[in-house]
């Protein structure tokens, strides 16, 4: 995976001005970032700031709180906001930029929210709390309930590509797994492993759990907690500091870990069933990476820093211009984004078996996109997107 800087959405400040969290909408059109503890700024797909939301407090007489997590709904029309005043708020957006944002739901918790995700195939917001509980806010029924109770502060949550299993990291190093079923219930597998330090950088991709933290080590576990791979940077001369954030691409084939002035990029190798590290990305004067998020198509990576910078990066394995009419962007060995240059229309073709795309062609008066893998044929219709 090649990562190239595209744009600086917000300039870094002279001192600490932490970007708490950021997230892309599933339709790839909005990026939300928390820059000032209580204000959510909204950017369009090109990185232009278009709107903002001032977060509300659960108690009008108490203005001391901060946003700890944000996540878009699967249909990209709602935004969940988790706060330290013991509440999750759900906002609904209008159809156009600048339309009124409406507060439609709130879920009161027993203690401060520490992290939050909204799996893109569920109508549940999953949050971690300071007391160690992982809870669900069911937006369809308007109720919240606990999935399990851990032994310490929840510092991170990650979900797999299928949105049916989550893993949560706790401050004592324990990593818990919870599996949802099709009826909306599920079961907890309990603590599957205890990491060497609090896993603030946690990702769940290609059937593997990748965890990193303050000891400058990254460990790959299987879903039962067995160690598969171990990357140790304490004595390699890179002066690696703590891993502070991690994010997985939507197709699960790339995971990026952020630390001080550096991004470490890991790619999933289908043949060997192993993770392989690519050349790291050194970013001078970035300081500590505090949050990251891939766009839904995997072609953009947004990150926030300790000093308030929001940076946007282009991500791809390679990019090809086809017959001067189409741009083919390979964001994984099994996924390609086809963009028609004359209209800007885009289509994503992906092998559901993770097979490598060997060749892509455009047929039928530039209407049909055909991708070949060793065992399958994938066909897309540009006019029926």
Short mmCIF file of C-alpha atoms in Angstrom, two decimals, residues 84-293:
data_model
loop_
_atom_site.label_atom_id
_atom_site.label_comp_id
_atom_site.label_asym_id
_atom_site.label_seq_id
_atom_site.Cartn_x
_atom_site.Cartn_y
_atom_site.Cartn_z
CA UNK A 84 -17.84 12.06 29.10
CA UNK A 85 -21.07 13.35 30.65
CA UNK A 86 -22.42 9.77 30.58
CA UNK A 87 -24.44 10.00 27.39
CA UNK A 88 -24.60 9.05 23.72
CA UNK A 89 -26.45 11.50 21.46
CA UNK A 90 -27.75 10.66 17.96
CA UNK A 91 -28.02 13.51 15.43
CA UNK A 92 -29.83 13.37 12.09
CA UNK A 93 -28.56 15.30 9.06
CA UNK A 94 -30.51 17.03 6.31
CA UNK A 95 -30.04 16.26 2.62
CA UNK A 96 -27.88 19.34 1.91
CA UNK A 97 -24.91 20.97 3.59
CA UNK A 98 -26.03 23.59 6.08
CA UNK A 99 -29.41 21.95 6.76
CA UNK A 100 -30.45 21.80 10.39
CA UNK A 101 -29.04 18.95 12.44
CA UNK A 102 -31.67 17.41 14.69
CA UNK A 103 -31.03 15.64 17.97
CA UNK A 104 -33.26 12.57 17.68
CA UNK A 105 -32.11 10.18 20.44
CA UNK A 106 -30.05 10.04 23.59
CA UNK A 107 -28.84 7.04 25.58
CA UNK A 108 -27.84 7.76 29.17
CA UNK A 109 -25.02 5.60 30.57
CA UNK A 110 -23.84 4.94 34.11
CA UNK A 111 -20.42 6.58 33.63
CA UNK A 112 -18.34 8.39 30.96
CA UNK A 113 -18.14 6.95 27.45
CA UNK A 114 -14.52 6.22 26.46
CA UNK A 115 -14.87 4.91 22.89
CA UNK A 116 -17.59 4.21 20.35
CA UNK A 117 -18.25 2.48 17.01
CA UNK A 118 -21.29 1.91 14.78
CA UNK A 119 -20.89 -1.37 12.82
CA UNK A 120 -22.00 -0.70 9.26
CA UNK A 121 -24.30 -3.74 9.03
CA UNK A 122 -26.05 -3.26 12.38
CA UNK A 123 -28.43 -0.69 13.79
CA UNK A 124 -26.56 -0.74 17.09
CA UNK A 125 -24.03 1.71 18.47
CA UNK A 126 -21.41 -0.11 20.55
CA UNK A 127 -19.63 1.87 23.25
CA UNK A 128 -17.05 1.31 25.96
CA UNK A 129 -17.35 2.88 29.40
CA UNK A 130 -14.87 4.01 32.02
CA UNK A 131 -16.08 1.36 34.47
CA UNK A 132 -15.22 -1.47 32.05
CA UNK A 133 -18.62 -2.20 30.55
CA UNK A 134 -19.22 -2.61 26.82
CA UNK A 135 -22.78 -1.61 25.99
CA UNK A 136 -25.11 -1.39 23.01
CA UNK A 137 -27.40 1.53 22.17
CA UNK A 138 -30.18 0.00 20.06
CA UNK A 139 -31.35 2.88 17.87
CA UNK A 140 -34.31 0.92 16.53
CA UNK A 141 -35.82 0.14 19.94
CA UNK A 142 -34.45 3.18 21.75
CA UNK A 143 -32.90 1.11 24.53
CA UNK A 144 -29.39 0.34 25.71
CA UNK A 145 -28.05 -2.76 27.42
CA UNK A 146 -24.73 -4.31 28.46
CA UNK A 147 -22.88 -6.91 26.42
CA UNK A 148 -20.39 -7.71 29.18
CA UNK A 149 -18.48 -6.14 32.05
CA UNK A 150 -14.68 -6.12 31.98
CA UNK A 151 -12.30 -5.54 34.85
CA UNK A 152 -11.02 -2.10 33.80
CA UNK A 153 -11.47 1.01 31.60
CA UNK A 154 -12.33 0.28 27.94
CA UNK A 155 -9.61 1.95 25.85
CA UNK A 156 -10.44 0.72 22.33
CA UNK A 157 -13.05 -1.12 20.26
CA UNK A 158 -12.73 -2.61 16.76
CA UNK A 159 -15.11 -4.51 14.47
CA UNK A 160 -14.45 -7.00 11.68
CA UNK A 161 -15.37 -6.48 8.01
CA UNK A 162 -18.60 -8.48 8.36
CA UNK A 163 -19.75 -6.29 11.30
CA UNK A 164 -20.74 -9.41 13.25
CA UNK A 165 -17.89 -9.55 15.79
CA UNK A 166 -16.24 -6.89 17.92
CA UNK A 167 -13.13 -6.88 20.08
CA UNK A 168 -12.50 -4.45 22.92
CA UNK A 169 -9.24 -3.54 24.64
CA UNK A 170 -9.11 -2.70 28.34
CA UNK A 171 -6.61 -0.73 30.40
CA UNK A 172 -5.32 -3.88 32.12
CA UNK A 173 -4.31 -5.30 28.72
CA UNK A 174 -7.23 -7.72 28.42
CA UNK A 175 -8.92 -8.10 25.02
CA UNK A 176 -12.51 -9.33 24.96
CA UNK A 177 -14.50 -10.69 22.01
CA UNK A 178 -18.25 -10.48 21.44
CA UNK A 179 -20.11 -12.10 18.53
CA UNK A 180 -23.50 -10.87 17.30
CA UNK A 181 -26.03 -13.18 15.68
CA UNK A 182 -28.59 -12.42 12.98
CA UNK A 183 -31.41 -11.88 15.47
CA UNK A 184 -29.61 -8.97 17.12
CA UNK A 185 -28.46 -10.95 20.15
CA UNK A 186 -25.11 -12.61 20.56
CA UNK A 187 -22.66 -14.10 22.96
CA UNK A 188 -19.44 -13.07 24.68
CA UNK A 189 -16.35 -15.19 24.33
CA UNK A 190 -14.94 -13.43 27.37
CA UNK A 191 -11.31 -12.40 27.70
CA UNK A 192 -9.45 -14.15 24.90
CA UNK A 193 -5.97 -12.79 25.65
CA UNK A 194 -4.10 -10.36 27.88
CA UNK A 195 -1.85 -8.05 25.88
CA UNK A 196 1.46 -6.81 27.31
CA UNK A 197 0.09 -3.26 27.79
CA UNK A 198 -3.18 -1.36 27.28
CA UNK A 199 -4.06 -1.92 23.57
CA UNK A 200 -4.96 1.66 22.64
CA UNK A 201 -4.15 0.77 19.00
CA UNK A 202 -6.50 -2.08 18.08
CA UNK A 203 -7.69 -3.40 14.71
CA UNK A 204 -9.69 -6.43 13.58
CA UNK A 205 -9.07 -7.47 9.97
CA UNK A 206 -8.82 -10.62 7.83
CA UNK A 207 -9.72 -12.80 10.78
CA UNK A 208 -6.88 -11.41 12.91
CA UNK A 209 -6.68 -9.09 15.91
CA UNK A 210 -3.79 -6.61 15.73
CA UNK A 211 -2.87 -4.85 18.97
CA UNK A 212 -0.27 -2.26 19.93
CA UNK A 213 0.41 0.14 22.76
CA UNK A 214 3.01 1.94 24.81
CA UNK A 215 5.68 -0.81 24.59
CA UNK A 216 6.36 -0.19 20.85
CA UNK A 217 5.35 -3.75 19.97
CA UNK A 218 2.59 -4.97 17.66
CA UNK A 219 1.18 -8.44 18.12
CA UNK A 220 -1.15 -10.35 15.79
CA UNK A 221 -3.60 -12.73 17.46
CA UNK A 222 -6.15 -15.12 16.01
CA UNK A 223 -9.76 -14.88 17.15
CA UNK A 224 -9.06 -17.28 20.02
CA UNK A 225 -6.15 -15.19 21.35
CA UNK A 226 -3.25 -17.30 20.07
CA UNK A 227 -0.18 -15.31 18.95
CA UNK A 228 0.36 -15.51 15.19
CA UNK A 229 3.01 -12.82 14.62
CA UNK A 230 5.08 -10.43 16.70
CA UNK A 231 6.66 -7.14 15.58
CA UNK A 232 9.08 -5.64 18.10
CA UNK A 233 10.53 -2.15 17.43
CA UNK A 234 12.23 -1.57 20.78
CA UNK A 235 15.73 -2.38 19.58
CA UNK A 236 15.69 -1.81 15.83
CA UNK A 237 17.13 1.71 15.92
CA UNK A 238 13.95 3.37 14.67
CA UNK A 239 13.35 5.11 18.02
CA UNK A 240 9.74 3.98 17.84
CA UNK A 241 7.48 5.41 20.51
CA UNK A 242 4.09 4.14 21.62
CA UNK A 243 1.41 3.04 19.17
CA UNK A 244 -1.47 5.41 19.85
CA UNK A 245 -4.00 4.61 17.10
CA UNK A 246 -4.81 1.95 14.52
CA UNK A 247 -7.32 1.53 11.71
CA UNK A 248 -8.14 -1.20 9.18
CA UNK A 249 -9.17 -0.66 5.58
CA UNK A 250 -12.78 -1.64 4.80
CA UNK A 251 -11.66 -4.71 2.83
CA UNK A 252 -9.50 -5.86 5.76
CA UNK A 253 -6.33 -6.15 3.68
CA UNK A 254 -4.45 -3.17 5.12
CA UNK A 255 -3.94 -2.00 8.71
CA UNK A 256 -2.19 1.26 9.63
CA UNK A 257 -0.67 1.94 13.07
CA UNK A 258 0.08 5.49 14.11
CA UNK A 259 2.76 6.64 16.53
CA UNK A 260 5.05 9.68 16.92
CA UNK A 261 5.81 11.17 13.46
CA UNK A 262 5.25 7.79 11.83
CA UNK A 263 2.71 5.49 10.18
CA UNK A 264 3.43 1.77 10.00
CA UNK A 265 1.56 -0.06 7.24
CA UNK A 266 0.77 -3.78 7.28
CA UNK A 267 -0.68 -5.72 4.34
CA UNK A 268 -2.46 -9.06 4.41
CA UNK A 269 -0.84 -11.68 2.18
CA UNK A 270 -3.51 -14.07 0.95
CA UNK A 271 -1.03 -16.73 -0.17
CA UNK A 272 0.94 -17.00 3.06
CA UNK A 273 -1.96 -15.99 5.33
CA UNK A 274 0.42 -13.62 7.12
CA UNK A 275 0.77 -9.87 7.69
CA UNK A 276 3.70 -8.20 5.96
CA UNK A 277 5.02 -4.76 6.86
CA UNK A 278 5.50 -2.24 4.06
CA UNK A 279 7.87 0.72 4.20
CA UNK A 280 6.83 3.02 7.04
CA UNK A 281 5.68 6.58 6.34
CA UNK A 282 7.77 9.18 8.21
CA UNK A 283 5.96 12.51 8.74
CA UNK A 284 8.14 15.22 10.20
CA UNK A 285 6.56 17.50 12.84
CA UNK A 286 3.32 15.52 12.89
CA UNK A 287 3.84 14.54 16.54
CA UNK A 288 1.61 11.85 18.04
CA UNK A 289 -1.18 10.39 15.90
CA UNK A 290 -4.36 10.40 18.00
CA UNK A 291 -6.96 8.96 15.59
CA UNK A 292 -7.32 7.59 12.06
CA UNK A 293 -10.08 6.49 9.70
#
